[in-house]
Amino acid sequence: MIFDFDGPLCRLFPDESSAPLAEDLRRIAVERGAGGLLVGEARFSIDPLVVLKTVYQSRPGSSLAAALEARLARGELAAAAVAPPTEGADLLVRRLVEAGVRVAVATNNSPAAVGAYLRRAGIGRYFNGHIHGRTDDPTRLKPDPDSIHRAVEGLGVEPCEALMIGDMPTDLDAALEAKVAFVGYARNEVEARPLWAGGAEIVLSRMELLSAMIPLTSS
């Protein structure tokens, strides 16, 4: 089982709390004389990943891109220290592992932030290092299937043997590209609509629905 991180496992930036971090990245770009690179959605998006990716596409491998990545990673790490868990996610992870299913994370977030959250939630050991997050090339973020390819390879399975749970159309697109089965997670009907529209065949509103499908192991 391959989990997206922000959404299926926790709410890394609930209630649009990513907005100050996105603004911080824009401030850094402006202070370094690169405000002109903030085009399109990067000018106003509350998603710092949009800012990072937009700047990187114009200045790949630059010191500016590295500074934005470092600031974003610090912000994600701070958010992971207080992020509320997705209800039922920890139980699902435990039941999967007890049933012999290997688990991994494929995410656009910093691997350090993911690891910190998983340890804090008491489920880090179940992932056994299988955390596949953002690299130094943000153009490979989902919907690019790069992180899913790495997760599949790390788990030692064929794509057709894997299942991903994600909450965004980009997760769905990446899974389809990687030929990995997909289950959508959405807390409500509004969040579910883009997944249905993108072609998701299953969208669940509660992790307990998946947990209930896994046989309990005898002690």
mmCIF file of C-alpha atoms in Angstrom:
data_model
loop_
_atom_site.group_PDB
_atom_site.id
_atom_site.type_symbol
_atom_site.label_atom_id
_atom_site.label_comp_id
_atom_site.label_asym_id
_atom_site.label_seq_id
_atom_site.Cartn_x
_atom_site.Cartn_y
_atom_site.Cartn_z
ATOM 1 C CA MET A 1 0.000 0.000 0.000
ATOM 2 C CA ILE A 2 1.323 3.414 -0.990
ATOM 3 C CA PHE A 3 0.049 6.437 0.904
ATOM 4 C CA ASP A 4 0.101 10.038 -0.116
ATOM 5 C CA PHE A 5 1.108 11.993 2.979
ATOM 6 C CA ASP A 6 -0.805 15.258 3.328
ATOM 7 C CA GLY A 7 -4.437 14.176 3.455
ATOM 8 C CA PRO A 8 -4.446 10.399 3.830
ATOM 9 C CA LEU A 9 -2.079 10.337 6.833
ATOM 10 C CA CYS A 10 -2.409 13.817 8.341
ATOM 11 C CA ARG A 11 -3.452 17.372 7.597
ATOM 12 C CA LEU A 12 -0.080 19.024 7.204
ATOM 13 C CA PHE A 13 -1.460 22.505 6.536
ATOM 14 C CA PRO A 14 -5.075 22.590 7.755
ATOM 15 C CA ASP A 15 -7.346 25.558 7.166
ATOM 16 C CA GLU A 16 -5.104 27.178 4.533
ATOM 17 C CA SER A 17 -2.247 27.477 7.026
ATOM 18 C CA SER A 18 0.234 27.040 4.179
ATOM 19 C CA ALA A 19 -0.464 30.600 3.018
ATOM 20 C CA PRO A 20 2.220 32.330 5.153
ATOM 21 C CA LEU A 21 4.834 29.844 3.961
ATOM 22 C CA ALA A 22 3.932 30.454 0.318
ATOM 23 C CA GLU A 23 4.186 34.186 0.956
ATOM 24 C CA ASP A 24 7.571 33.671 2.585
ATOM 25 C CA LEU A 25 8.852 31.944 -0.549
ATOM 26 C CA ARG A 26 7.594 34.821 -2.673
ATOM 27 C CA ARG A 27 9.331 37.277 -0.348
ATOM 28 C CA ILE A 28 12.635 35.426 -0.739
ATOM 29 C CA ALA A 29 12.308 35.509 -4.517
ATOM 30 C CA VAL A 30 11.571 39.243 -4.506
ATOM 31 C CA GLU A 31 14.437 40.013 -2.112
ATOM 32 C CA ARG A 32 16.807 38.185 -4.452
ATOM 33 C CA GLY A 33 15.658 40.242 -7.410
ATOM 34 C CA ALA A 34 13.644 37.405 -8.948
ATOM 35 C CA GLY A 35 10.113 38.648 -8.390
ATOM 36 C CA GLY A 36 9.572 38.571 -12.139
ATOM 37 C CA LEU A 37 9.752 34.785 -12.029
ATOM 38 C CA LEU A 38 6.542 34.693 -9.988
ATOM 39 C CA VAL A 39 4.167 34.288 -12.897
ATOM 40 C CA GLY A 40 0.725 32.783 -13.193
ATOM 41 C CA GLU A 41 -0.577 30.941 -10.167
ATOM 42 C CA ALA A 42 2.705 31.457 -8.290
ATOM 43 C CA ARG A 43 1.765 35.109 -7.751
ATOM 44 C CA PHE A 44 -1.142 34.311 -5.434
ATOM 45 C CA SER A 45 -1.280 30.586 -4.642
ATOM 46 C CA ILE A 46 -1.348 29.536 -0.993
ATOM 47 C CA ASP A 47 0.527 26.382 -2.008
ATOM 48 C CA PRO A 48 4.281 26.917 -1.534
ATOM 49 C CA LEU A 49 4.963 24.007 -3.879
ATOM 50 C CA VAL A 50 3.508 26.061 -6.718
ATOM 51 C CA VAL A 51 5.944 28.873 -5.938
ATOM 52 C CA LEU A 52 8.918 26.519 -5.705
ATOM 53 C CA LYS A 53 8.098 24.687 -8.926
ATOM 54 C CA THR A 54 7.490 27.882 -10.887
ATOM 55 C CA VAL A 55 10.805 29.421 -9.843
ATOM 56 C CA TYR A 56 12.699 26.183 -10.409
ATOM 57 C CA GLN A 57 11.409 25.892 -13.962
ATOM 58 C CA SER A 58 13.079 29.233 -14.745
ATOM 59 C CA ARG A 59 16.160 28.778 -12.535
ATOM 60 C CA PRO A 60 16.834 25.027 -12.239
ATOM 61 C CA GLY A 61 19.699 24.180 -9.908
ATOM 62 C CA SER A 62 20.139 27.811 -8.849
ATOM 63 C CA SER A 63 20.980 29.117 -5.393
ATOM 64 C CA LEU A 64 17.538 30.761 -5.359
ATOM 65 C CA ALA A 65 15.805 27.438 -5.958
ATOM 66 C CA ALA A 66 17.929 25.874 -3.212
ATOM 67 C CA ALA A 67 16.983 28.684 -0.801
ATOM 68 C CA LEU A 68 13.285 28.232 -1.534
ATOM 69 C CA GLU A 69 13.567 24.477 -1.069
ATOM 70 C CA ALA A 70 15.355 24.911 2.262
ATOM 71 C CA ARG A 71 12.733 27.363 3.523
ATOM 72 C CA LEU A 72 9.894 25.103 2.390
ATOM 73 C CA ALA A 73 11.443 22.047 4.034
ATOM 74 C CA ARG A 74 11.813 23.939 7.331
ATOM 75 C CA GLY A 75 8.203 25.044 7.133
ATOM 76 C CA GLU A 76 6.979 21.529 6.458
ATOM 77 C CA LEU A 77 9.047 20.186 9.339
ATOM 78 C CA ALA A 78 7.490 22.742 11.688
ATOM 79 C CA ALA A 79 4.025 21.885 10.409
ATOM 80 C CA ALA A 80 4.657 18.162 10.917
ATOM 81 C CA ALA A 81 5.269 18.804 14.611
ATOM 82 C CA VAL A 82 1.671 19.937 15.099
ATOM 83 C CA ALA A 83 -0.223 18.410 12.154
ATOM 84 C CA PRO A 84 -3.485 16.717 13.186
ATOM 85 C CA PRO A 85 -3.707 13.064 12.169
ATOM 86 C CA THR A 86 -6.224 11.819 9.652
ATOM 87 C CA GLU A 87 -8.766 9.916 11.693
ATOM 88 C CA GLY A 88 -8.296 6.184 11.386
ATOM 89 C CA ALA A 89 -5.070 6.372 9.381
ATOM 90 C CA ASP A 90 -2.860 4.974 12.149
ATOM 91 C CA LEU A 91 -5.201 2.019 12.640
ATOM 92 C CA LEU A 92 -5.219 1.335 8.911
ATOM 93 C CA VAL A 93 -1.421 1.326 8.787
ATOM 94 C CA ARG A 94 -1.185 -1.046 11.749
ATOM 95 C CA ARG A 95 -3.759 -3.441 10.344
ATOM 96 C CA LEU A 96 -2.085 -3.490 6.948
ATOM 97 C CA VAL A 97 1.291 -4.342 8.451
ATOM 98 C CA GLU A 98 -0.228 -6.960 10.773
ATOM 99 C CA ALA A 99 -1.805 -8.536 7.698
ATOM 100 C CA GLY A 100 1.596 -8.711 5.999
ATOM 101 C CA VAL A 101 1.130 -5.740 3.683
ATOM 102 C CA ARG A 102 4.161 -3.506 3.189
ATOM 103 C CA VAL A 103 3.520 0.230 3.280
ATOM 104 C CA ALA A 104 5.243 3.248 1.778
ATOM 105 C CA VAL A 105 4.718 6.973 1.313
ATOM 106 C CA ALA A 106 4.856 8.725 -2.059
ATOM 107 C CA THR A 107 4.488 12.459 -1.581
ATOM 108 C CA ASN A 108 5.361 15.906 -2.854
ATOM 109 C CA ASN A 109 6.421 16.884 0.658
ATOM 110 C CA SER A 110 9.850 16.796 2.250
ATOM 111 C CA PRO A 111 10.912 13.278 3.327
ATOM 112 C CA ALA A 112 12.252 14.756 6.583
ATOM 113 C CA ALA A 113 8.842 16.212 7.438
ATOM 114 C CA VAL A 114 7.132 12.923 6.632
ATOM 115 C CA GLY A 115 9.539 10.962 8.797
ATOM 116 C CA ALA A 116 9.136 13.404 11.679
ATOM 117 C CA TYR A 117 5.360 13.146 11.570
ATOM 118 C CA LEU A 118 5.313 9.358 11.324
ATOM 119 C CA ARG A 119 7.616 9.060 14.328
ATOM 120 C CA ARG A 120 5.496 11.506 16.291
ATOM 121 C CA ALA A 121 2.358 9.518 15.403
ATOM 122 C CA GLY A 122 3.995 6.284 16.542
ATOM 123 C CA ILE A 123 3.814 4.599 13.145
ATOM 124 C CA GLY A 124 7.229 5.420 11.708
ATOM 125 C CA ARG A 125 8.599 1.918 12.248
ATOM 126 C CA TYR A 126 5.900 0.419 10.049
ATOM 127 C CA PHE A 127 7.200 2.252 7.000
ATOM 128 C CA ASN A 128 10.728 0.936 7.494
ATOM 129 C CA GLY A 129 12.318 3.809 5.608
ATOM 130 C CA HIS A 130 9.973 3.613 2.634
ATOM 131 C CA ILE A 131 9.404 7.364 2.402
ATOM 132 C CA HIS A 132 9.626 8.735 -1.122
ATOM 133 C CA GLY A 133 9.217 12.489 -1.103
ATOM 134 C CA ARG A 134 10.368 15.589 -2.894
ATOM 135 C CA THR A 135 13.814 15.517 -4.456
ATOM 136 C CA ASP A 136 15.965 18.440 -5.569
ATOM 137 C CA ASP A 137 14.005 18.496 -8.835
ATOM 138 C CA PRO A 138 10.466 19.766 -8.109
ATOM 139 C CA THR A 139 9.442 19.257 -11.723
ATOM 140 C CA ARG A 140 9.160 15.574 -10.756
ATOM 141 C CA LEU A 141 6.370 16.259 -8.266
ATOM 142 C CA LYS A 142 3.060 14.516 -8.812
ATOM 143 C CA PRO A 143 1.321 14.275 -11.229
ATOM 144 C CA ASP A 144 4.712 13.043 -12.413
ATOM 145 C CA PRO A 145 4.818 9.393 -11.249
ATOM 146 C CA ASP A 146 8.430 9.578 -10.031
ATOM 147 C CA SER A 147 7.697 9.143 -6.308
ATOM 148 C CA ILE A 148 5.296 6.280 -6.999
ATOM 149 C CA HIS A 149 7.864 4.548 -9.203
ATOM 150 C CA ARG A 150 10.373 4.847 -6.354
ATOM 151 C CA ALA A 151 7.857 3.510 -3.840
ATOM 152 C CA VAL A 152 6.999 0.515 -6.013
ATOM 153 C CA GLU A 153 10.665 -0.267 -6.562
ATOM 154 C CA GLY A 154 11.444 0.123 -2.867
ATOM 155 C CA LEU A 155 8.658 -2.252 -1.887
ATOM 156 C CA GLY A 156 9.912 -4.810 -4.380
ATOM 157 C CA VAL A 157 6.556 -5.285 -6.093
ATOM 158 C CA GLU A 158 5.180 -4.922 -9.588
ATOM 159 C CA PRO A 159 2.991 -1.876 -10.263
ATOM 160 C CA CYS A 160 -0.027 -4.121 -10.728
ATOM 161 C CA GLU A 161 0.494 -5.444 -7.188
ATOM 162 C CA ALA A 162 0.421 -1.999 -5.580
ATOM 163 C CA LEU A 163 -2.410 0.234 -4.450
ATOM 164 C CA MET A 164 -2.187 3.942 -3.753
ATOM 165 C CA ILE A 165 -4.464 6.036 -1.586
ATOM 166 C CA GLY A 166 -4.461 9.747 -2.343
ATOM 167 C CA ASP A 167 -6.655 12.784 -1.967
ATOM 168 C CA MET A 168 -5.806 14.891 -5.012
ATOM 169 C CA PRO A 169 -6.329 14.534 -8.768
ATOM 170 C CA THR A 170 -2.544 14.757 -9.128
ATOM 171 C CA ASP A 171 -2.259 11.595 -7.005
ATOM 172 C CA LEU A 172 -4.753 9.867 -9.280
ATOM 173 C CA ASP A 173 -2.971 10.997 -12.454
ATOM 174 C CA ALA A 174 0.397 9.853 -11.110
ATOM 175 C CA ALA A 175 -0.999 6.464 -10.093
ATOM 176 C CA LEU A 176 -2.594 5.961 -13.499
ATOM 177 C CA GLU A 177 0.678 6.877 -15.221
ATOM 178 C CA ALA A 178 2.547 4.421 -12.967
ATOM 179 C CA LYS A 179 -0.088 1.720 -13.636
ATOM 180 C CA VAL A 180 -0.849 1.471 -9.919
ATOM 181 C CA ALA A 181 -4.403 0.963 -8.640
ATOM 182 C CA PHE A 182 -5.907 3.949 -6.857
ATOM 183 C CA VAL A 183 -8.343 4.604 -4.028
ATOM 184 C CA GLY A 184 -9.355 8.174 -3.356
ATOM 185 C CA TYR A 185 -9.752 9.695 0.080
ATOM 186 C CA ALA A 186 -11.948 12.757 0.595
ATOM 187 C CA ARG A 187 -13.370 14.123 3.824
ATOM 188 C CA ASN A 188 -16.521 15.405 2.165
ATOM 189 C CA GLU A 189 -18.408 15.611 -1.102
ATOM 190 C CA VAL A 190 -16.715 18.841 -2.171
ATOM 191 C CA GLU A 191 -13.254 17.269 -1.875
ATOM 192 C CA ALA A 192 -14.481 14.099 -3.593
ATOM 193 C CA ARG A 193 -15.786 15.795 -6.736
ATOM 194 C CA PRO A 194 -12.388 16.414 -8.409
ATOM 195 C CA LEU A 195 -11.432 12.783 -7.795
ATOM 196 C CA TRP A 196 -14.643 11.481 -9.320
ATOM 197 C CA ALA A 197 -14.256 13.923 -12.209
ATOM 198 C CA GLY A 198 -10.694 12.707 -12.753
ATOM 199 C CA GLY A 199 -11.861 9.131 -13.143
ATOM 200 C CA ALA A 200 -11.418 7.661 -9.672
ATOM 201 C CA GLU A 201 -13.490 4.499 -9.330
ATOM 202 C CA ILE A 202 -13.462 4.445 -5.517
ATOM 203 C CA VAL A 203 -13.460 7.445 -3.174
ATOM 204 C CA LEU A 204 -13.797 6.854 0.560
ATOM 205 C CA SER A 205 -14.632 9.396 3.230
ATOM 206 C CA ARG A 206 -13.321 7.399 6.202
ATOM 207 C CA MET A 207 -10.162 5.341 6.624
ATOM 208 C CA GLU A 208 -12.135 2.949 8.811
ATOM 209 C CA LEU A 209 -13.867 1.682 5.665
ATOM 210 C CA LEU A 210 -10.549 0.341 4.431
ATOM 211 C CA SER A 211 -9.511 -0.928 7.852
ATOM 212 C CA ALA A 212 -12.723 -2.933 8.088
ATOM 213 C CA MET A 213 -11.778 -4.844 4.941
ATOM 214 C CA ILE A 214 -8.549 -6.159 6.499
ATOM 215 C CA PRO A 215 -8.902 -9.376 8.530
ATOM 216 C CA LEU A 216 -7.806 -9.069 12.145
ATOM 217 C CA THR A 217 -4.841 -11.236 13.069
ATOM 218 C CA SER A 218 -5.069 -13.529 16.050
ATOM 219 C CA SER A 219 -2.732 -12.782 18.951
#
